[in-house]
mmCIF file of C-alpha atoms in Angstrom:
data_model
loop_
_atom_site.group_PDB
_atom_site.id
_atom_site.type_symbol
_atom_site.label_atom_id
_atom_site.label_comp_id
_atom_site.label_asym_id
_atom_site.label_seq_id
_atom_site.Cartn_x
_atom_site.Cartn_y
_atom_site.Cartn_z
ATOM 1 C CA MET R 1 -1.520 -1.065 25.126
ATOM 2 C CA ASN R 2 -4.142 0.604 22.305
ATOM 3 C CA ASP R 3 -2.877 4.366 21.618
ATOM 4 C CA ASN R 4 -6.245 4.888 19.297
ATOM 5 C CA LEU R 5 -4.389 4.809 16.024
ATOM 6 C CA PHE R 6 -6.760 4.341 13.665
ATOM 7 C CA ALA R 7 -10.306 4.974 13.528
ATOM 8 C CA SER R 8 -12.095 1.867 11.914
ATOM 9 C CA PHE R 9 -9.888 -1.308 12.362
ATOM 10 C CA LEU R 10 -11.233 -1.652 8.765
ATOM 11 C CA MET R 11 -9.916 0.306 6.538
ATOM 12 C CA GLY R 12 -10.032 1.753 2.322
ATOM 13 C CA GLY R 13 -8.258 2.830 -0.061
ATOM 14 C CA TYR R 14 -7.969 4.026 -3.242
ATOM 15 C CA GLU R 15 -5.891 3.343 -5.861
ATOM 16 C CA CYS R 16 -3.511 6.182 -6.725
ATOM 17 C CA ALA R 17 -1.197 4.469 -9.251
ATOM 18 C CA ASP R 18 0.707 7.726 -11.425
ATOM 19 C CA HIS R 19 3.450 5.700 -13.530
ATOM 20 C CA VAL R 20 4.033 5.093 -16.443
ATOM 21 C CA ASN R 21 3.008 1.943 -17.790
ATOM 22 C CA ARG R 22 5.195 -1.341 -20.064
ATOM 23 C CA SER R 23 3.789 1.409 -23.151
ATOM 24 C CA GLY R 24 5.387 4.126 -21.475
ATOM 25 C CA ASP R 25 1.805 5.584 -21.455
ATOM 26 C CA ARG R 26 1.529 8.081 -18.353
ATOM 27 C CA ILE R 27 -1.809 5.950 -16.211
ATOM 28 C CA ASN R 28 -3.776 7.927 -13.221
ATOM 29 C CA LEU R 29 -5.936 5.735 -10.881
ATOM 30 C CA LEU R 30 -7.105 8.438 -9.426
ATOM 31 C CA PHE R 31 -8.282 10.309 -12.270
ATOM 32 C CA GLU R 32 -9.788 7.020 -14.214
ATOM 33 C CA THR R 33 -11.877 6.446 -11.378
ATOM 34 C CA GLN R 34 -13.185 10.440 -10.879
ATOM 35 C CA HIS R 35 -12.187 10.390 -6.768
ATOM 36 C CA HIS R 36 -10.368 13.653 -7.073
ATOM 37 C CA LYS R 37 -13.742 15.151 -8.527
ATOM 38 C CA CYS R 38 -16.195 12.289 -6.622
ATOM 39 C CA VAL R 39 -14.506 12.019 -2.891
ATOM 40 C CA ALA R 40 -17.332 14.005 -1.101
ATOM 41 C CA GLU R 41 -20.006 11.421 -3.026
ATOM 42 C CA ASP R 42 -17.268 8.288 -2.198
ATOM 43 C CA TYR R 43 -17.002 9.354 1.581
ATOM 44 C CA SER R 44 -20.407 9.256 2.292
ATOM 45 C CA LEU R 45 -20.543 5.958 0.730
ATOM 46 C CA LEU R 46 -18.808 4.473 2.880
ATOM 47 C CA ALA R 47 -20.610 6.040 5.750
ATOM 48 C CA GLY R 48 -22.403 2.629 7.005
ATOM 49 C CA THR R 49 -19.438 0.659 6.144
ATOM 50 C CA GLY R 50 -17.920 1.388 8.866
ATOM 51 C CA ILE R 51 -14.581 1.711 7.321
ATOM 52 C CA LYS R 52 -13.534 5.104 8.988
ATOM 53 C CA THR R 53 -9.933 5.278 8.004
ATOM 54 C CA VAL R 54 -8.554 5.165 4.545
ATOM 55 C CA ARG R 55 -5.013 5.316 2.296
ATOM 56 C CA GLU R 56 -4.969 7.882 -0.445
ATOM 57 C CA GLY R 57 -2.131 9.277 -2.115
ATOM 58 C CA ILE R 58 -0.755 12.608 -3.531
ATOM 59 C CA CYS R 59 0.395 11.659 -6.715
ATOM 60 C CA TRP R 60 4.172 13.084 -7.109
ATOM 61 C CA SER R 61 3.025 13.590 -11.355
ATOM 62 C CA ASN R 62 0.548 15.823 -11.002
ATOM 63 C CA VAL R 63 1.204 17.704 -7.961
ATOM 64 C CA GLU R 64 5.399 18.844 -8.673
ATOM 65 C CA ARG R 65 4.028 20.978 -11.484
ATOM 66 C CA HIS R 66 7.812 22.029 -12.792
ATOM 67 C CA PRO R 67 10.825 21.456 -10.035
ATOM 68 C CA PHE R 68 10.045 22.516 -6.686
ATOM 69 C CA VAL R 69 7.262 23.856 -7.929
ATOM 70 C CA TYR R 70 3.841 22.149 -6.328
ATOM 71 C CA ASP R 71 0.420 22.714 -7.117
ATOM 72 C CA PHE R 72 -2.373 20.457 -4.056
ATOM 73 C CA SER R 73 -5.479 22.614 -4.575
ATOM 74 C CA GLU R 74 -6.642 18.794 -6.363
ATOM 75 C CA VAL R 75 -5.883 17.321 -2.761
ATOM 76 C CA LYS R 76 -6.823 20.529 -0.406
ATOM 77 C CA THR R 77 -10.375 19.120 -2.002
ATOM 78 C CA ARG R 78 -9.770 15.507 -0.601
ATOM 79 C CA ILE R 79 -8.368 16.685 2.615
ATOM 80 C CA LEU R 80 -11.222 19.160 3.211
ATOM 81 C CA ALA R 81 -13.741 16.401 2.492
ATOM 82 C CA ALA R 82 -12.241 13.762 5.476
ATOM 83 C CA GLU R 83 -12.877 17.125 7.354
ATOM 84 C CA GLN R 84 -16.436 17.449 6.540
ATOM 85 C CA ALA R 85 -16.770 13.775 7.165
ATOM 86 C CA GLY R 86 -15.060 12.284 9.809
ATOM 87 C CA ILE R 87 -13.061 10.765 8.094
ATOM 88 C CA GLN R 88 -9.323 8.923 8.719
ATOM 89 C CA GLN R 89 -6.814 9.735 6.035
ATOM 90 C CA ILE R 90 -3.471 7.872 5.445
ATOM 91 C CA TRP R 91 -1.470 9.253 2.482
ATOM 92 C CA ASP R 92 0.904 8.276 0.434
ATOM 93 C CA ILE R 93 3.380 10.822 -1.173
ATOM 94 C CA CYS R 94 5.196 8.430 -3.872
ATOM 95 C CA HIS R 95 2.334 5.448 -5.114
ATOM 96 C CA PHE R 96 4.812 4.337 -8.348
ATOM 97 C CA GLY R 97 5.269 7.650 -9.884
ATOM 98 C CA PHE R 98 6.928 10.718 -10.097
ATOM 99 C CA PRO R 99 7.514 13.137 -12.484
ATOM 100 C CA ASP R 100 8.742 12.144 -15.760
ATOM 101 C CA ASP R 101 12.028 14.484 -15.631
ATOM 102 C CA LEU R 102 13.249 11.873 -12.539
ATOM 103 C CA MET R 103 13.893 8.471 -11.814
ATOM 104 C CA PRO R 104 15.235 6.654 -8.693
ATOM 105 C CA THR R 105 18.692 6.398 -9.521
ATOM 106 C CA HIS R 106 18.617 10.224 -10.989
ATOM 107 C CA PRO R 107 21.356 12.488 -8.695
ATOM 108 C CA LYS R 108 18.602 15.160 -8.094
ATOM 109 C CA PHE R 109 16.393 12.724 -6.951
ATOM 110 C CA THR R 110 16.463 12.722 -2.967
ATOM 111 C CA LEU R 111 16.436 16.132 -2.993
ATOM 112 C CA ARG R 112 13.613 16.666 -5.074
ATOM 113 C CA PHE R 113 11.673 13.650 -3.332
ATOM 114 C CA ALA R 114 13.013 15.354 0.251
ATOM 115 C CA ALA R 115 11.588 18.583 -0.750
ATOM 116 C CA LEU R 116 8.456 17.208 -2.263
ATOM 117 C CA CYS R 117 7.789 15.502 1.868
ATOM 118 C CA SER R 118 8.375 18.685 3.022
ATOM 119 C CA ALA R 119 6.529 21.284 1.529
ATOM 120 C CA PHE R 120 2.832 18.961 1.933
ATOM 121 C CA THR R 121 3.829 19.038 5.586
ATOM 122 C CA ARG R 122 3.729 21.755 5.708
ATOM 123 C CA PHE R 123 0.609 22.320 3.628
ATOM 124 C CA TYR R 124 -1.138 19.773 5.009
ATOM 125 C CA ARG R 125 -0.702 21.034 8.264
ATOM 126 C CA GLN R 126 -2.593 23.917 7.420
ATOM 127 C CA HIS R 127 -5.474 22.262 6.391
ATOM 128 C CA SER R 128 -5.974 19.256 7.899
ATOM 129 C CA HIS R 129 -6.539 19.648 11.809
ATOM 130 C CA GLN R 130 -6.091 15.420 11.459
ATOM 131 C CA GLN R 131 -2.129 14.115 13.163
ATOM 132 C CA MET R 132 -0.236 12.998 10.286
ATOM 133 C CA ILE R 133 0.407 9.360 9.047
ATOM 134 C CA VAL R 134 1.973 9.336 5.634
ATOM 135 C CA VAL R 135 3.911 6.993 3.456
ATOM 136 C CA PRO R 136 6.973 7.844 2.083
ATOM 137 C CA ILE R 137 7.116 5.082 -0.775
ATOM 138 C CA ASN R 138 5.027 2.893 -1.086
ATOM 139 C CA GLU R 139 6.306 -0.813 -1.842
ATOM 140 C CA ILE R 140 9.920 0.201 -2.741
ATOM 141 C CA SER R 141 10.712 -3.976 -2.939
ATOM 142 C CA PHE R 142 7.574 -4.215 -5.116
ATOM 143 C CA LEU R 143 8.522 -1.241 -7.542
ATOM 144 C CA SER R 144 12.639 -1.806 -7.546
ATOM 145 C CA TRP R 145 11.199 -5.366 -8.779
ATOM 146 C CA HIS R 146 9.212 -3.708 -11.198
ATOM 147 C CA ALA R 147 10.800 -0.575 -12.104
ATOM 148 C CA GLY R 148 14.526 -2.701 -12.181
ATOM 149 C CA ASP R 149 14.181 -6.368 -12.611
ATOM 150 C CA VAL R 150 10.793 -6.629 -15.339
ATOM 151 C CA ARG R 151 10.943 -3.481 -17.516
ATOM 152 C CA GLY R 152 7.182 -2.356 -15.620
ATOM 153 C CA THR R 153 8.053 1.376 -15.155
ATOM 154 C CA THR R 154 10.551 3.648 -15.504
ATOM 155 C CA PRO R 155 13.451 3.009 -15.397
ATOM 156 C CA PHE R 156 12.415 -0.087 -17.727
ATOM 157 C CA ALA R 157 15.571 -1.622 -15.874
ATOM 158 C CA ILE R 158 16.654 -5.640 -16.004
ATOM 159 C CA ASN R 159 19.271 -7.132 -13.337
ATOM 160 C CA SER R 160 18.892 -3.741 -11.676
ATOM 161 C CA GLY R 161 16.509 -4.730 -8.229
ATOM 162 C CA PHE R 162 18.139 -3.781 -5.606
ATOM 163 C CA ASP R 163 20.242 -0.683 -7.372
ATOM 164 C CA ILE R 164 16.638 0.796 -7.198
ATOM 165 C CA LYS R 165 15.765 -0.493 -4.093
ATOM 166 C CA TYR R 166 18.868 1.428 -2.920
ATOM 167 C CA HIS R 167 17.979 4.496 -4.322
ATOM 168 C CA LEU R 168 14.171 4.558 -3.394
ATOM 169 C CA CYS R 169 15.218 4.063 0.316
ATOM 170 C CA LYS R 170 18.068 6.803 -0.154
ATOM 171 C CA ALA R 171 15.382 9.090 -0.832
ATOM 172 C CA ALA R 172 12.513 7.934 1.983
ATOM 173 C CA ILE R 173 15.176 8.112 5.104
ATOM 174 C CA ALA R 174 15.746 11.920 3.674
ATOM 175 C CA GLY R 175 11.782 11.977 3.224
ATOM 176 C CA ILE R 176 11.020 10.911 6.796
ATOM 177 C CA LYS R 177 14.080 13.505 8.049
ATOM 178 C CA ALA R 178 12.127 16.024 6.273
ATOM 179 C CA MET R 179 8.934 15.856 7.399
ATOM 180 C CA LYS R 180 10.170 14.784 11.142
ATOM 181 C CA MET R 181 11.293 18.299 10.762
ATOM 182 C CA ALA R 182 8.698 20.436 9.340
ATOM 183 C CA ASP R 183 5.852 18.288 11.878
ATOM 184 C CA PRO R 184 8.038 15.853 14.790
ATOM 185 C CA GLY R 185 5.276 14.535 15.376
ATOM 186 C CA CYS R 186 3.751 13.193 12.173
ATOM 187 C CA ARG R 187 3.393 9.116 12.374
ATOM 188 C CA ILE R 188 5.376 6.873 9.219
ATOM 189 C CA MET R 189 4.106 4.293 8.442
ATOM 190 C CA LEU R 190 6.193 1.707 6.008
ATOM 191 C CA VAL R 191 4.759 -0.184 3.584
ATOM 192 C CA GLU R 192 5.699 -3.514 2.214
ATOM 193 C CA PRO R 193 4.434 -7.601 -0.101
ATOM 194 C CA LEU R 194 4.192 -9.850 2.569
ATOM 195 C CA VAL R 195 5.288 -12.795 0.232
ATOM 196 C CA LYS R 196 6.045 -16.569 0.880
ATOM 197 C CA VAL R 197 8.757 -18.054 -1.724
ATOM 198 C CA HIS R 198 7.643 -22.051 -0.655
ATOM 199 C CA ALA R 199 11.218 -24.407 -2.322
ATOM 200 C CA LYS R 200 10.639 -26.993 -4.578
ATOM 201 C CA GLU R 201 9.939 -30.886 -3.501
ATOM 202 C CA GLY R 202 13.329 -32.153 -3.399
ATOM 203 C CA GLU R 203 14.979 -28.939 -3.031
ATOM 204 C CA MET R 204 18.640 -28.218 -2.451
ATOM 205 C CA ASN R 205 19.761 -24.488 -1.718
ATOM 206 C CA LEU R 206 17.758 -24.184 0.665
ATOM 207 C CA GLU R 207 19.828 -20.996 1.241
ATOM 208 C CA GLU R 208 18.822 -18.986 -1.914
ATOM 209 C CA VAL R 209 14.626 -20.040 -1.346
ATOM 210 C CA GLN R 210 15.991 -18.031 2.023
ATOM 211 C CA GLY R 211 17.410 -15.524 0.692
ATOM 212 C CA HIS R 212 13.941 -14.470 -1.044
ATOM 213 C CA ASN R 213 12.473 -15.069 1.616
ATOM 214 C CA GLU R 214 14.308 -12.342 3.716
ATOM 215 C CA SER R 215 14.813 -10.346 0.429
ATOM 216 C CA GLN R 216 10.988 -9.060 1.183
ATOM 217 C CA PHE R 217 12.340 -7.304 4.923
ATOM 218 C CA GLN R 218 15.807 -4.948 2.920
ATOM 219 C CA ALA R 219 13.763 -1.973 2.393
ATOM 220 C CA MET R 220 12.405 -2.428 6.518
ATOM 221 C CA ASP R 221 15.187 -2.996 7.353
ATOM 222 C CA ILE R 222 17.842 -0.776 5.578
ATOM 223 C CA ILE R 223 14.842 2.373 6.467
ATOM 224 C CA GLY R 224 15.571 1.078 9.891
ATOM 225 C CA GLY R 225 19.316 1.277 10.408
ATOM 226 C CA ARG R 226 20.105 -2.322 9.932
ATOM 227 C CA MET R 227 21.890 -2.068 6.955
ATOM 228 C CA ASN R 228 23.212 0.385 4.739
ATOM 229 C CA PRO R 229 23.869 2.357 7.768
ATOM 230 C CA GLU R 230 25.222 5.075 5.337
ATOM 231 C CA LEU R 231 22.011 5.837 4.151
ATOM 232 C CA GLY R 232 21.553 7.105 7.539
ATOM 233 C CA GLY R 233 18.266 4.966 8.588
ATOM 234 C CA GLU R 234 16.981 5.272 12.096
ATOM 235 C CA PRO R 235 15.313 2.415 13.993
ATOM 236 C CA ALA R 236 12.376 5.200 15.400
ATOM 237 C CA PHE R 237 11.585 4.748 11.419
ATOM 238 C CA LEU R 238 10.191 1.312 11.742
ATOM 239 C CA ASP R 239 7.073 3.571 13.244
ATOM 240 C CA ILE R 240 3.878 2.300 11.660
ATOM 241 C CA LEU R 241 4.386 -0.944 9.587
ATOM 242 C CA GLY R 242 1.836 -1.987 6.546
ATOM 243 C CA PHE R 243 1.512 -5.169 4.404
ATOM 244 C CA ASN R 244 0.041 -5.875 1.131
ATOM 245 C CA TYR R 245 -1.258 -9.609 1.121
ATOM 246 C CA TYR R 246 -3.024 -11.064 -2.675
ATOM 247 C CA TYR R 247 -3.955 -14.251 -3.490
ATOM 248 C CA ASP R 248 -0.715 -14.820 -5.620
ATOM 249 C CA ASN R 249 1.938 -13.573 -2.580
ATOM 250 C CA GLN R 250 3.594 -17.013 -2.928
ATOM 251 C CA TRP R 251 4.946 -18.672 -4.974
ATOM 252 C CA GLU R 252 7.346 -22.193 -5.600
ATOM 253 C CA HIS R 253 11.218 -20.784 -6.175
ATOM 254 C CA ASN R 254 11.833 -20.795 -9.719
ATOM 255 C CA GLY R 255 7.941 -21.776 -10.198
ATOM 256 C CA ASP R 256 4.864 -21.127 -10.220
ATOM 257 C CA ARG R 257 3.099 -18.417 -8.243
ATOM 258 C CA TYR R 258 0.093 -19.970 -6.068
ATOM 259 C CA HIS R 259 -2.674 -18.983 -6.859
ATOM 260 C CA TRP R 260 -6.478 -18.644 -4.506
ATOM 261 C CA PRO R 261 -8.462 -20.835 -3.864
ATOM 262 C CA ALA R 262 -7.217 -24.150 -5.968
ATOM 263 C CA ASP R 263 -3.514 -23.601 -4.494
ATOM 264 C CA SER R 264 -4.818 -23.100 -0.620
ATOM 265 C CA TYR R 265 -3.139 -26.340 0.397
ATOM 266 C CA ARG R 266 0.328 -24.699 -0.669
ATOM 267 C CA GLN R 267 0.111 -21.952 1.268
ATOM 268 C CA GLU R 268 1.548 -21.495 4.474
ATOM 269 C CA PRO R 269 -1.288 -19.079 6.615
ATOM 270 C CA LEU R 270 -1.622 -15.858 6.715
ATOM 271 C CA SER R 271 -1.118 -15.764 10.299
ATOM 272 C CA SER R 272 1.866 -17.478 11.039
ATOM 273 C CA LEU R 273 3.955 -15.098 8.253
ATOM 274 C CA LEU R 274 2.117 -11.495 10.176
ATOM 275 C CA LEU R 275 3.515 -13.284 13.084
ATOM 276 C CA LEU R 276 7.092 -13.770 11.444
ATOM 277 C CA ALA R 277 6.986 -10.182 10.740
ATOM 278 C CA TYR R 278 5.714 -8.955 14.335
ATOM 279 C CA GLN R 279 8.516 -10.912 15.842
ATOM 280 C CA ARG R 280 11.629 -9.714 12.996
ATOM 281 C CA TYR R 281 10.245 -5.935 14.640
ATOM 282 C CA GLN R 282 7.256 -5.793 17.370
ATOM 283 C CA ARG R 283 5.732 -2.627 15.819
ATOM 284 C CA PRO R 284 2.519 -2.093 15.245
ATOM 285 C CA MET R 285 1.158 -3.374 12.017
ATOM 286 C CA ILE R 286 -1.818 -3.286 10.007
ATOM 287 C CA ILE R 287 -2.461 -5.322 6.315
ATOM 288 C CA ALA R 288 -2.399 -1.689 3.928
ATOM 289 C CA GLU R 289 -3.107 -2.948 1.301
ATOM 290 C CA THR R 290 -5.420 -7.114 0.300
ATOM 291 C CA GLY R 291 -8.322 -7.843 -1.714
ATOM 292 C CA HIS R 292 -9.709 -9.786 -4.546
ATOM 293 C CA PHE R 293 -11.528 -9.253 -8.193
ATOM 294 C CA ASP R 294 -15.060 -10.087 -9.587
ATOM 295 C CA GLU R 295 -17.605 -13.178 -7.755
ATOM 296 C CA THR R 296 -14.891 -14.424 -5.405
ATOM 297 C CA ARG R 297 -13.983 -10.746 -3.713
ATOM 298 C CA ALA R 298 -16.429 -11.264 -0.721
ATOM 299 C CA ASP R 299 -14.749 -15.507 -0.242
ATOM 300 C CA TRP R 300 -11.764 -13.629 0.487
ATOM 301 C CA PHE R 301 -12.421 -11.098 2.793
ATOM 302 C CA GLU R 302 -13.997 -13.498 4.530
ATOM 303 C CA GLN R 303 -10.494 -16.095 4.509
ATOM 304 C CA VAL R 304 -8.181 -13.057 5.622
ATOM 305 C CA ILE R 305 -9.808 -11.869 8.487
ATOM 306 C CA PRO R 306 -10.145 -14.663 10.296
ATOM 307 C CA GLU R 307 -6.664 -15.247 10.049
ATOM 308 C CA CYS R 308 -5.711 -11.578 11.282
ATOM 309 C CA LEU R 309 -7.969 -12.005 14.530
ATOM 310 C CA LYS R 310 -5.924 -15.825 14.033
ATOM 311 C CA ALA R 311 -2.473 -13.353 14.439
ATOM 312 C CA MET R 312 -4.169 -11.149 16.719
ATOM 313 C CA ASN R 313 -4.871 -13.975 19.210
ATOM 314 C CA MET R 314 -0.994 -15.258 18.857
ATOM 315 C CA GLY R 315 0.364 -11.686 19.874
ATOM 316 C CA VAL R 316 0.577 -10.150 16.767
ATOM 317 C CA ASP R 317 -0.402 -5.654 17.788
ATOM 318 C CA LEU R 318 -2.640 -6.073 14.400
ATOM 319 C CA ARG R 319 -4.441 -2.737 14.136
ATOM 320 C CA GLY R 320 -6.253 -3.194 10.780
ATOM 321 C CA VAL R 321 -7.378 -4.405 7.879
ATOM 322 C CA CYS R 322 -7.902 -2.324 4.450
ATOM 323 C CA LEU R 323 -9.547 -3.413 1.218
ATOM 324 C CA TYR R 324 -8.072 -2.557 -1.579
ATOM 325 C CA PRO R 325 -8.796 -0.812 -3.878
ATOM 326 C CA LEU R 326 -12.974 0.410 -2.668
ATOM 327 C CA ILE R 327 -13.583 0.935 -6.659
ATOM 328 C CA GLY R 328 -12.417 -1.299 -9.076
ATOM 329 C CA ARG R 329 -10.133 -0.235 -11.741
ATOM 330 C CA LEU R 330 -8.389 -0.269 -15.019
ATOM 331 C CA ASP R 331 -5.570 -2.146 -15.288
ATOM 332 C CA TRP R 332 -2.260 -0.297 -15.214
ATOM 333 C CA ASP R 333 -1.303 -2.279 -18.703
ATOM 334 C CA ASN R 334 -4.129 -2.807 -20.809
ATOM 335 C CA PRO R 335 -6.562 0.254 -20.338
ATOM 336 C CA GLU R 336 -9.201 -1.607 -22.449
ATOM 337 C CA HIS R 337 -10.058 -4.136 -19.028
ATOM 338 C CA TYR R 338 -11.495 -3.844 -15.748
ATOM 339 C CA HIS R 339 -10.709 -5.428 -12.881
ATOM 340 C CA GLY R 340 -13.695 -5.743 -10.949
ATOM 341 C CA SER R 341 -11.813 -5.683 -7.661
ATOM 342 C CA GLY R 342 -13.726 -3.153 -4.827
ATOM 343 C CA LEU R 343 -16.355 -2.532 -2.644
ATOM 344 C CA TRP R 344 -17.562 -0.557 -5.703
ATOM 345 C CA ASP R 345 -17.173 -0.778 -9.571
ATOM 346 C CA ILE R 346 -17.459 1.684 -11.996
ATOM 347 C CA ASN R 347 -19.722 2.290 -14.599
ATOM 348 C CA ASN R 348 -18.674 3.757 -17.260
ATOM 349 C CA PRO R 349 -18.179 6.110 -18.905
ATOM 350 C CA VAL R 350 -19.972 8.347 -16.116
ATOM 351 C CA LYS R 351 -18.206 6.687 -13.315
ATOM 352 C CA GLU R 352 -21.799 6.057 -11.382
ATOM 353 C CA ARG R 353 -20.538 3.207 -7.813
ATOM 354 C CA ILE R 354 -22.609 0.238 -7.850
ATOM 355 C CA VAL R 355 -21.500 -1.574 -4.573
ATOM 356 C CA HIS R 356 -20.964 -4.975 -4.792
ATOM 357 C CA GLU R 357 -23.607 -6.452 -2.479
ATOM 358 C CA PRO R 358 -22.077 -10.234 -1.118
ATOM 359 C CA LEU R 359 -19.069 -7.850 -0.273
ATOM 360 C CA LEU R 360 -20.622 -4.537 2.123
ATOM 361 C CA LEU R 361 -22.591 -8.450 3.923
ATOM 362 C CA ARG R 362 -18.781 -9.310 4.669
ATOM 363 C CA ILE R 363 -17.962 -6.373 5.307
ATOM 364 C CA ARG R 364 -20.645 -5.511 7.809
ATOM 365 C CA GLN R 365 -20.618 -8.543 9.586
ATOM 366 C CA PHE R 366 -17.223 -8.539 9.296
ATOM 367 C CA ASP R 367 -16.912 -4.959 11.475
ATOM 368 C CA SER R 368 -18.677 -5.543 14.491
ATOM 369 C CA ILE R 369 -16.167 -8.700 15.116
ATOM 370 C CA ALA R 370 -13.187 -6.982 14.548
ATOM 371 C CA LYS R 371 -13.940 -4.244 17.252
ATOM 372 C CA ARG R 372 -14.767 -6.438 19.310
ATOM 373 C CA GLN R 373 -11.558 -8.204 19.002
ATOM 374 C CA ALA R 374 -9.377 -5.176 19.401
ATOM 375 C CA VAL R 375 -10.652 -4.661 22.357
ATOM 376 C CA LEU R 376 -9.813 -7.572 23.569
ATOM 377 C CA ASN R 377 -6.175 -7.273 22.364
ATOM 378 C CA TYR R 378 -5.837 -3.706 23.692
#
């Protein structure tokens, strides 16, 4: 049954990654796009798209000015703008970044994260009339790999992916408990990548391939108490599940990633991957991020939406699809390169929003279809 979790089936996300990149430089894409300053304008632009639910992030590295000392003034601006515009917000507490003096294996990482979660929840309750929907730590599986296996961000490690994952899950569980204590009615969304590793032709070690496919669910399994029960995970923490899906989320074992559209014939249909995840957890789900770039972004969206509707017809309790990001951005590791990947591009240096008309047209077409389909499924 639909309990009206979200204000719209079509959603959008504002990029808020704030981690330290491969060069050791702090990035903050929320600030780079100036969404923090242009939030009222950005929400106004959403009015004609059918999108009423958005993903936002508090940017932990910015709000915790000193250990256990927080400044949520910028976040408050976005909360009030949403109240004014009638926009529903989903908040990420940690979207890859954390303060300079912390990393996931730091002895006080969990303590600091839980304190942040508690402080933000209390602040949110003071300034918003909306039910709180929050992502504790975005894409733990990706962040573990990025930070612990390929030296992509702090701690710039290799061969440490599961150790990083373990500590991030430990912090997420403590954070969820802190938020539930401050606001028992808050809703928790766990967001992870949705991937498929394919066996090579003639592959003999199929158990290893299966292990890679299973590993994408480890973070949810730990937080849900199915793995590593010593961390205190609980089934109730598997509240709402978000899965991120991009053009290169499928690849050959020990081989190259499959790219869209050239390798489409090799890829498992998105609807099948969604069904697999739903059968595993039986929880409400969304596509928490999806999108493409440049001139093919509208074509990607036109392919993804029917797959989502097909999954719903197969019985998947899919509550929404989030276009991510809404505003194009600079590359994490190469700030000279701009990704034209949003519904709006930005014109540097004034950050003027320039709509990508083909994608807007697809969104308007599918908005009514998605609404009708959602009603039929619930």
